[in-house]
PDB file of C-alpha atoms and ligand atoms in Angstrom:
ATOM      1  CA  UNK B   5       2.243  23.296-210.014  1.00 43.00           C
ATOM      2  CA  UNK B   6       3.861  20.790-210.865  1.00 40.00           C
ATOM      3  CA  UNK B   7       7.150  19.638-209.533  1.00 41.00           C
ATOM      4  CA  UNK B   8       6.996  16.123-211.187  1.00 39.00           C
ATOM      5  CA  UNK B   9      10.128  14.108-211.326  1.00 41.00           C
ATOM      6  CA  UNK B  10       9.502  10.996-213.499  1.00 38.00           C
ATOM      7  CA  UNK B  11       7.395   9.480-215.495  1.00 37.00           C
ATOM      8  CA  UNK B  12       3.732   7.205-213.814  1.00 44.00           C
ATOM      9  CA  UNK B  13       4.208   3.957-213.802  1.00 41.00           C
ATOM     10  CA  UNK B  14       2.118   1.020-212.912  1.00 43.00           C
ATOM     11  CA  UNK B  15      -0.187   3.973-211.066  1.00 48.00           C
ATOM     12  CA  UNK B  16      -3.835   1.827-211.094  1.00 46.00           C
ATOM     13  CA  UNK B  17      -6.745   3.903-212.889  1.00 53.00           C
ATOM     14  CA  UNK B  18      -9.188   5.162-210.810  1.00 87.00           C
ATOM     15  CA  UNK B  19      -8.134   4.189-207.533  1.00 92.00           C
ATOM     16  CA  UNK B  20      -6.156   6.993-205.065  1.00 95.00           C
ATOM     17  CA  UNK B  21      -5.437   7.104-201.567  1.00 97.00           C
ATOM     18  CA  UNK B  22      -6.080   9.736-198.945  1.00 96.00           C
ATOM     19  CA  UNK B  23      -3.646   9.741-196.216  1.00 96.00           C
ATOM     20  CA  UNK B  24      -5.790  10.617-193.835  1.00 93.00           C
ATOM     21  CA  UNK B  25      -8.033   8.642-190.787  1.00 89.00           C
ATOM     22  CA  UNK B  26     -10.423  11.076-190.745  1.00 88.00           C
ATOM     23  CA  UNK B  27     -13.420  10.348-192.505  1.00 87.00           C
ATOM     24  CA  UNK B  28     -14.552  14.188-193.119  1.00 84.00           C
ATOM     25  CA  UNK B  29     -11.626  14.797-195.155  1.00 88.00           C
ATOM     26  CA  UNK B  30     -12.429  11.929-196.977  1.00 92.00           C
ATOM     27  CA  UNK B  31     -15.930  12.402-197.632  1.00 89.00           C
ATOM     28  CA  UNK B  32     -15.002  15.853-198.813  1.00 88.00           C
ATOM     29  CA  UNK B  33     -12.856  15.343-201.344  1.00 92.00           C
ATOM     30  CA  UNK B  34     -14.916  12.873-202.855  1.00 92.00           C
ATOM     31  CA  UNK B  35     -17.838  15.267-202.877  1.00 90.00           C
ATOM     32  CA  UNK B  36     -15.097  17.144-205.142  1.00 91.00           C
ATOM     33  CA  UNK B  37     -14.628  15.027-207.354  1.00 91.00           C
ATOM     34  CA  UNK B  38     -17.994  13.803-207.677  1.00 90.00           C
ATOM     35  CA  UNK B  39     -19.407  17.147-208.658  1.00 89.00           C
ATOM     36  CA  UNK B  40     -16.412  17.774-211.082  1.00 89.00           C
ATOM     37  CA  UNK B  41     -17.083  14.346-212.199  1.00 91.00           C
ATOM     38  CA  UNK B  42     -13.948  12.492-212.329  1.00 92.00           C
ATOM     39  CA  UNK B  43     -14.826   8.866-211.891  1.00 91.00           C
ATOM     40  CA  UNK B  44     -11.979   7.880-209.032  1.00 93.00           C
ATOM     41  CA  UNK B  45     -12.713   5.905-205.875  1.00 94.00           C
ATOM     42  CA  UNK B  46     -11.068   7.567-202.970  1.00 95.00           C
ATOM     43  CA  UNK B  47     -10.423   5.108-199.838  1.00 95.00           C
ATOM     44  CA  UNK B  48      -9.036   5.749-196.433  1.00 95.00           C
ATOM     45  CA  UNK B  49      -6.151   4.644-194.330  1.00 95.00           C
ATOM     46  CA  UNK B  50      -8.295   2.351-192.937  1.00 93.00           C
ATOM     47  CA  UNK B  51      -8.238   1.135-195.748  1.00 94.00           C
ATOM     48  CA  UNK B  52      -4.381   0.090-194.972  1.00 95.00           C
ATOM     49  CA  UNK B  53      -3.566  -0.346-190.983  1.00 93.00           C
ATOM     50  CA  UNK B  54      -0.277  -1.760-192.124  1.00 94.00           C
ATOM     51  CA  UNK B  55       0.676   1.843-193.019  1.00 95.00           C
ATOM     52  CA  UNK B  56       2.205   3.482-190.224  1.00 93.00           C
ATOM     53  CA  UNK B  57       1.737   7.157-189.292  1.00 91.00           C
ATOM     54  CA  UNK B  58       4.404   9.247-191.200  1.00 93.00           C
ATOM     55  CA  UNK B  59       6.579  11.746-188.895  1.00 93.00           C
ATOM     56  CA  UNK B  60       5.425  15.215-190.192  1.00 93.00           C
ATOM     57  CA  UNK B  61       9.208  16.754-189.319  1.00 96.00           C
ATOM     58  CA  UNK B  62       9.049  19.313-192.412  1.00 97.00           C
ATOM     59  CA  UNK B  63       9.270  23.435-191.722  1.00 97.00           C
ATOM     60  CA  UNK B  64       6.190  23.779-194.150  1.00 98.00           C
ATOM     61  CA  UNK B  65       2.716  22.987-194.898  1.00 98.00           C
ATOM     62  CA  UNK B  66       4.261  21.426-197.984  1.00 98.00           C
ATOM     63  CA  UNK B  67       6.829  19.687-196.759  1.00 98.00           C
ATOM     64  CA  UNK B  68       4.376  17.282-194.127  1.00 98.00           C
ATOM     65  CA  UNK B  69       1.865  17.357-197.254  1.00 98.00           C
ATOM     66  CA  UNK B  70       4.957  15.647-199.472  1.00 98.00           C
ATOM     67  CA  UNK B  71       6.463  13.193-196.789  1.00 98.00           C
ATOM     68  CA  UNK B  72       3.075  11.723-196.141  1.00 98.00           C
ATOM     69  CA  UNK B  73       2.049  11.494-199.362  1.00 98.00           C
ATOM     70  CA  UNK B  74       5.547   9.759-200.593  1.00 98.00           C
ATOM     71  CA  UNK B  75       5.161   7.451-197.940  1.00 97.00           C
ATOM     72  CA  UNK B  76       1.546   6.101-198.523  1.00 97.00           C
ATOM     73  CA  UNK B  77       2.251   5.529-201.919  1.00 97.00           C
ATOM     74  CA  UNK B  78       5.466   3.950-201.994  1.00 97.00           C
ATOM     75  CA  UNK B  79       3.642   1.844-199.267  1.00 96.00           C
ATOM     76  CA  UNK B  80       0.242   1.212-200.506  1.00 96.00           C
ATOM     77  CA  UNK B  81       1.297   1.055-204.451  1.00 96.00           C
ATOM     78  CA  UNK B  82      -1.154   2.908-205.418  1.00 96.00           C
ATOM     79  CA  UNK B  83      -1.173   7.394-206.747  1.00 97.00           C
ATOM     80  CA  UNK B  84      -1.765   9.049-203.366  1.00 97.00           C
ATOM     81  CA  UNK B  85      -3.029  12.840-201.835  1.00 97.00           C
ATOM     82  CA  UNK B  86      -1.965  13.982-198.656  1.00 97.00           C
ATOM     83  CA  UNK B  87      -2.419  17.086-196.893  1.00 96.00           C
ATOM     84  CA  UNK B  88      -1.765  19.385-194.840  1.00 97.00           C
ATOM     85  CA  UNK B  89      -3.205  22.156-192.655  1.00 97.00           C
ATOM     86  CA  UNK B  90      -3.381  24.748-189.743  1.00 97.00           C
ATOM     87  CA  UNK B  91      -4.492  28.328-188.434  1.00 98.00           C
ATOM     88  CA  UNK B  92      -1.333  30.834-189.058  1.00 98.00           C
ATOM     89  CA  UNK B  93      -1.995  34.024-186.571  1.00 98.00           C
ATOM     90  CA  UNK B  94      -1.016  37.479-188.095  1.00 98.00           C
ATOM     91  CA  UNK B  95       0.017  38.715-183.881  1.00 98.00           C
ATOM     92  CA  UNK B  96       1.659  35.633-183.359  1.00 98.00           C
ATOM     93  CA  UNK B  97       3.874  35.558-186.356  1.00 98.00           C
ATOM     94  CA  UNK B  98       2.038  33.378-188.417  1.00 98.00           C
ATOM     95  CA  UNK B  99       1.737  30.413-185.696  1.00 98.00           C
ATOM     96  CA  UNK B 100       0.567  28.185-184.670  1.00 98.00           C
ATOM     97  CA  UNK B 101       1.208  27.141-188.452  1.00 98.00           C
ATOM     98  CA  UNK B 102       2.200  23.642-188.392  1.00 98.00           C
ATOM     99  CA  UNK B 103       2.419  23.529-185.078  1.00 97.00           C
ATOM    100  CA  UNK B 104      -1.656  23.801-184.644  1.00 97.00           C
ATOM    101  CA  UNK B 105      -2.634  19.992-184.242  1.00 94.00           C
ATOM    102  CA  UNK B 106      -0.234  19.667-181.099  1.00 95.00           C
ATOM    103  CA  UNK B 107      -0.177  23.659-179.882  1.00 97.00           C
ATOM    104  CA  UNK B 108      -0.996  23.149-176.089  1.00 96.00           C
ATOM    105  CA  UNK B 109       1.479  19.676-176.204  1.00 92.00           C
ATOM    106  CA  UNK B 110      -0.978  16.649-176.858  1.00 81.00           C
ATOM    107  CA  UNK B 111      -2.165  15.667-180.469  1.00 82.00           C
ATOM    108  CA  UNK B 112      -5.303  16.975-181.479  1.00 82.00           C
ATOM    109  CA  UNK B 113      -6.379  18.074-178.228  1.00 92.00           C
ATOM    110  CA  UNK B 114      -8.989  20.571-179.736  1.00 94.00           C
ATOM    111  CA  UNK B 115      -9.624  22.458-176.568  1.00 95.00           C
ATOM    112  CA  UNK B 116      -6.707  22.894-175.314  1.00 97.00           C
ATOM    113  CA  UNK B 117      -5.015  24.172-178.534  1.00 97.00           C
ATOM    114  CA  UNK B 118      -7.890  26.750-179.177  1.00 97.00           C
ATOM    115  CA  UNK B 119      -8.032  28.031-175.465  1.00 97.00           C
ATOM    116  CA  UNK B 120      -4.491  28.750-175.313  1.00 98.00           C
ATOM    117  CA  UNK B 121      -4.381  30.316-178.533  1.00 98.00           C
ATOM    118  CA  UNK B 122      -7.603  32.345-176.850  1.00 98.00           C
ATOM    119  CA  UNK B 123      -5.275  33.357-173.665  1.00 98.00           C
ATOM    120  CA  UNK B 124      -2.619  34.666-176.088  1.00 98.00           C
ATOM    121  CA  UNK B 125      -4.019  36.857-178.654  1.00 98.00           C
ATOM    122  CA  UNK B 126      -6.318  38.009-175.072  1.00 96.00           C
ATOM    123  CA  UNK B 127      -6.339  41.945-174.915  1.00 95.00           C
ATOM    124  CA  UNK B 128      -5.291  42.123-178.708  1.00 97.00           C
ATOM    125  CA  UNK B 129      -7.318  45.278-180.428  1.00 97.00           C
ATOM    126  CA  UNK B 130      -9.548  43.607-183.304  1.00 94.00           C
ATOM    127  CA  UNK B 131      -7.483  45.239-186.067  1.00 96.00           C
ATOM    128  CA  UNK B 132      -4.860  43.270-185.140  1.00 97.00           C
ATOM    129  CA  UNK B 133      -7.053  40.145-185.279  1.00 98.00           C
ATOM    130  CA  UNK B 134      -5.909  39.192-188.849  1.00 98.00           C
ATOM    131  CA  UNK B 135      -5.515  34.712-188.780  1.00 98.00           C
ATOM    132  CA  UNK B 136      -5.839  32.726-192.078  1.00 98.00           C
ATOM    133  CA  UNK B 137      -6.309  29.041-192.842  1.00 98.00           C
ATOM    134  CA  UNK B 138      -3.960  27.068-194.650  1.00 98.00           C
ATOM    135  CA  UNK B 139      -3.355  23.806-196.831  1.00 98.00           C
ATOM    136  CA  UNK B 140      -1.565  22.239-199.179  1.00 98.00           C
ATOM    137  CA  UNK B 141      -2.690  19.156-200.565  1.00 97.00           C
ATOM    138  CA  UNK B 142      -0.335  16.792-202.986  1.00 98.00           C
ATOM    139  CA  UNK B 143      -0.450  13.935-205.389  1.00 98.00           C
ATOM    140  CA  UNK B 144       1.673  11.676-205.350  1.00 98.00           C
ATOM    141  CA  UNK B 145       2.608   8.772-207.324  1.00 97.00           C
ATOM    142  CA  UNK B 146       4.687   5.988-206.396  1.00 97.00           C
ATOM    143  CA  UNK B 147       7.056   6.297-209.217  1.00 96.00           C
ATOM    144  CA  UNK B 148       8.075   9.280-207.307  1.00 97.00           C
ATOM    145  CA  UNK B 149       6.171  12.583-209.141  1.00 97.00           C
ATOM    146  CA  UNK B 150       3.863  14.706-207.380  1.00 98.00           C
ATOM    147  CA  UNK B 151       2.254  17.606-207.831  1.00 98.00           C
ATOM    148  CA  UNK B 152       1.232  20.288-204.933  1.00 98.00           C
ATOM    149  CA  UNK B 153      -1.652  22.816-204.132  1.00 98.00           C
ATOM    150  CA  UNK B 154      -2.138  25.643-201.919  1.00 98.00           C
ATOM    151  CA  UNK B 155      -5.224  27.266-200.283  1.00 98.00           C
ATOM    152  CA  UNK B 156      -6.122  30.015-198.293  1.00 98.00           C
ATOM    153  CA  UNK B 157      -8.512  31.200-196.281  1.00 98.00           C
ATOM    154  CA  UNK B 158      -8.442  34.697-194.277  1.00 98.00           C
ATOM    155  CA  UNK B 159     -10.221  35.674-191.501  1.00 98.00           C
ATOM    156  CA  UNK B 160      -9.939  36.838-187.988  1.00 98.00           C
ATOM    157  CA  UNK B 161      -9.851  35.340-184.270  1.00 98.00           C
ATOM    158  CA  UNK B 162     -12.857  36.171-182.474  1.00 98.00           C
ATOM    159  CA  UNK B 163     -12.819  36.515-178.208  1.00 96.00           C
ATOM    160  CA  UNK B 164     -15.874  33.610-177.608  1.00 97.00           C
ATOM    161  CA  UNK B 165     -16.165  30.854-179.078  1.00 98.00           C
ATOM    162  CA  UNK B 166     -18.646  30.276-181.447  1.00 98.00           C
ATOM    163  CA  UNK B 167     -20.457  26.967-183.354  1.00 98.00           C
ATOM    164  CA  UNK B 168     -20.616  23.171-183.314  1.00 96.00           C
ATOM    165  CA  UNK B 169     -19.784  22.397-186.283  1.00 95.00           C
ATOM    166  CA  UNK B 170     -16.160  21.771-187.581  1.00 92.00           C
ATOM    167  CA  UNK B 171     -13.165  21.011-185.833  1.00 93.00           C
ATOM    168  CA  UNK B 172     -10.337  22.374-184.340  1.00 95.00           C
ATOM    169  CA  UNK B 173      -9.988  26.455-184.158  1.00 97.00           C
ATOM    170  CA  UNK B 174     -13.464  26.894-185.931  1.00 97.00           C
ATOM    171  CA  UNK B 175     -15.791  28.193-183.289  1.00 98.00           C
ATOM    172  CA  UNK B 176     -12.940  31.274-182.521  1.00 98.00           C
ATOM    173  CA  UNK B 177     -12.069  31.803-186.519  1.00 98.00           C
ATOM    174  CA  UNK B 178     -14.673  34.286-188.637  1.00 98.00           C
ATOM    175  CA  UNK B 179     -14.272  34.397-192.496  1.00 98.00           C
ATOM    176  CA  UNK B 180     -13.596  37.465-194.367  1.00 98.00           C
ATOM    177  CA  UNK B 181     -17.177  38.877-195.246  1.00 97.00           C
ATOM    178  CA  UNK B 182     -18.469  36.785-193.106  1.00 98.00           C
ATOM    179  CA  UNK B 183     -20.986  37.506-189.869  1.00 97.00           C
ATOM    180  CA  UNK B 184     -20.662  33.551-188.793  1.00 98.00           C
ATOM    181  CA  UNK B 185     -17.405  31.569-187.859  1.00 98.00           C
ATOM    182  CA  UNK B 186     -16.584  28.366-189.583  1.00 97.00           C
ATOM    183  CA  UNK B 187     -18.140  26.446-186.623  1.00 97.00           C
ATOM    184  CA  UNK B 188     -21.251  28.117-187.617  1.00 98.00           C
ATOM    185  CA  UNK B 189     -21.256  27.097-191.103  1.00 97.00           C
ATOM    186  CA  UNK B 190     -22.884  23.771-192.461  1.00 95.00           C
ATOM    187  CA  UNK B 191     -19.923  21.235-194.279  1.00 91.00           C
ATOM    188  CA  UNK B 192     -21.256  22.404-197.490  1.00 91.00           C
ATOM    189  CA  UNK B 193     -21.263  26.010-197.241  1.00 95.00           C
ATOM    190  CA  UNK B 194     -17.524  25.686-195.115  1.00 95.00           C
ATOM    191  CA  UNK B 195     -15.914  23.266-197.682  1.00 92.00           C
ATOM    192  CA  UNK B 196     -16.650  25.753-200.672  1.00 94.00           C
ATOM    193  CA  UNK B 197     -14.779  28.299-198.671  1.00 97.00           C
ATOM    194  CA  UNK B 198     -11.651  26.442-197.341  1.00 96.00           C
ATOM    195  CA  UNK B 199      -8.548  25.859-197.366  1.00 97.00           C
ATOM    196  CA  UNK B 200      -8.599  22.872-198.146  1.00 96.00           C
ATOM    197  CA  UNK B 201     -11.426  22.812-200.791  1.00 95.00           C
ATOM    198  CA  UNK B 202      -9.336  24.851-201.907  1.00 96.00           C
ATOM    199  CA  UNK B 203      -6.514  22.823-202.573  1.00 97.00           C
ATOM    200  CA  UNK B 204      -8.040  19.899-203.115  1.00 95.00           C
ATOM    201  CA  UNK B 205     -10.176  21.516-205.717  1.00 95.00           C
ATOM    202  CA  UNK B 206      -6.858  22.766-207.182  1.00 96.00           C
ATOM    203  CA  UNK B 207      -5.560  18.636-207.661  1.00 96.00           C
ATOM    204  CA  UNK B 208      -8.368  18.169-210.022  1.00 95.00           C
ATOM    205  CA  UNK B 209      -7.639  18.553-213.265  1.00 95.00           C
ATOM    206  CA  UNK B 210      -4.425  17.194-212.431  1.00 95.00           C
ATOM    207  CA  UNK B 211      -6.441  14.180-210.860  1.00 94.00           C
ATOM    208  CA  UNK B 212      -8.702  13.602-214.169  1.00 93.00           C
ATOM    209  CA  UNK B 213      -5.966  13.785-216.358  1.00 92.00           C
ATOM    210  CA  UNK B 214      -3.981  10.921-214.469  1.00 91.00           C
ATOM    211  CA  UNK B 215      -5.848   9.109-212.989  1.00 87.00           C
ATOM    212  CA  UNK B 216      -9.725  10.024-214.425  1.00 77.00           C
TER     213      UNK B 216
HETATM  214  P1  ITT R 306      -4.938  14.285-190.765  1.00 95.12           P
HETATM  215  O1  ITT R 306      -4.648  13.358-189.261  1.00 95.12           O
HETATM  216  O2  ITT R 306      -5.780  14.752-192.224  1.00 95.12           O
HETATM  217  O3  ITT R 306      -3.214  15.063-190.204  1.00 95.12           O
HETATM  218  P2  ITT R 306      -5.333  16.585-188.439  1.00 95.12           P
HETATM  219  O4  ITT R 306      -6.738  17.191-188.004  1.00 95.12           O
HETATM  220  O5  ITT R 306      -3.920  16.091-188.080  1.00 95.12           O
HETATM  221  O6  ITT R 306      -5.463  15.241-189.805  1.00 95.12           O
HETATM  222  P3  ITT R 306      -4.879  18.784-190.268  1.00 95.12           P
HETATM  223  O7  ITT R 306      -3.385  18.485-190.924  1.00 95.12           O
HETATM  224  O8  ITT R 306      -6.125  18.671-191.227  1.00 95.12           O
HETATM  225  O9  ITT R 306      -4.120  17.801-189.452  1.00 95.12           O
HETATM  226  O10 ITT R 306      -5.199  20.050-189.025  1.00 95.12           O
HETATM  227  C1  ITT R 306      -3.902  20.299-188.565  1.00 95.12           C
HETATM  228  C2  ITT R 306      -4.505  21.193-187.326  1.00 95.12           C
HETATM  229  O11 ITT R 306      -4.964  22.224-187.646  1.00 95.12           O
HETATM  230  C3  ITT R 306      -5.791  20.572-186.803  1.00 95.12           C
HETATM  231  O12 ITT R 306      -5.398  19.662-185.625  1.00 95.12           O
HETATM  232  C4  ITT R 306      -6.156  21.551-186.478  1.00 95.12           C
HETATM  233  O13 ITT R 306      -6.013  22.378-185.390  1.00 95.12           O
HETATM  234  C5  ITT R 306      -6.146  23.149-187.596  1.00 95.12           C
HETATM  235  N1  ITT R 306      -6.928  23.316-188.279  1.00 95.12           N
HETATM  236  C6  ITT R 306      -6.588  22.363-190.190  1.00 95.12           C
HETATM  237  N2  ITT R 306      -7.598  22.557-190.087  1.00 95.12           N
HETATM  238  C7  ITT R 306      -8.877  23.275-189.850  1.00 95.12           C
HETATM  239  C8  ITT R 306     -10.350  23.608-190.151  1.00 95.12           C
HETATM  240  O14 ITT R 306     -10.594  23.465-191.243  1.00 95.12           O
HETATM  241  N3  ITT R 306     -10.620  24.085-189.090  1.00 95.12           N
HETATM  242  C9  ITT R 306     -10.437  24.374-187.554  1.00 95.12           C
HETATM  243  N4  ITT R 306      -9.192  24.034-187.453  1.00 95.12           N
HETATM  244  C10 ITT R 306      -8.891  23.546-188.449  1.00 95.12           C
END
């Protein structure tokens, strides 16, 4: 979906910043673009130590991804991609949602977040254990032009954590049609079906057109 506001100016062909310090995300986007034969160089935020954290003050994944992508495109002078994602649990009215990373209080305490969520859904019967991971990914140009893509992975929450791969809520999330948790899938298996993989792949045609 294009929600462009202005014509691109000053785009440096072939170089793109992914607005994260998570090396796994950088590797995932690199692999997706390589698979699609799009010749774009992806750099992470560790190459831009002067760019500080962007406050995620939006109320939706897309609003937060837009805030990050525009701030990083503006400050780096390069096209930027940002994503925001989280777990939405049916029995919790879609929470933790945009609060997934800080559900138990501190930002990024995966173990505490997972334990709190398990306590909140304890006693919820299997038929009401539905949940989905959601991701919004945004490509923004320094000119202000922007594109938003979204991806979802449906599944259910189990009671006992299983698996050591991935991060966050992966040990308690079983995707639809799978017997394993996303923490029991290989990185390749997870990326092929994940919310983030889907959102990133939806941006590939735009990246190819604007930068390839
Ligand atoms: P950035 O630095 O790139 O912002 P992050 O880890 O803080 O990365 P995300 O937006 O990717 O933020 O995810 C927010 C939280 O949602 C994350 O801390 C997890 O708790 C949860 N989450 C998102 N994607 C997940 C996934 O694929 N597997 C498990 N948990 C996930």
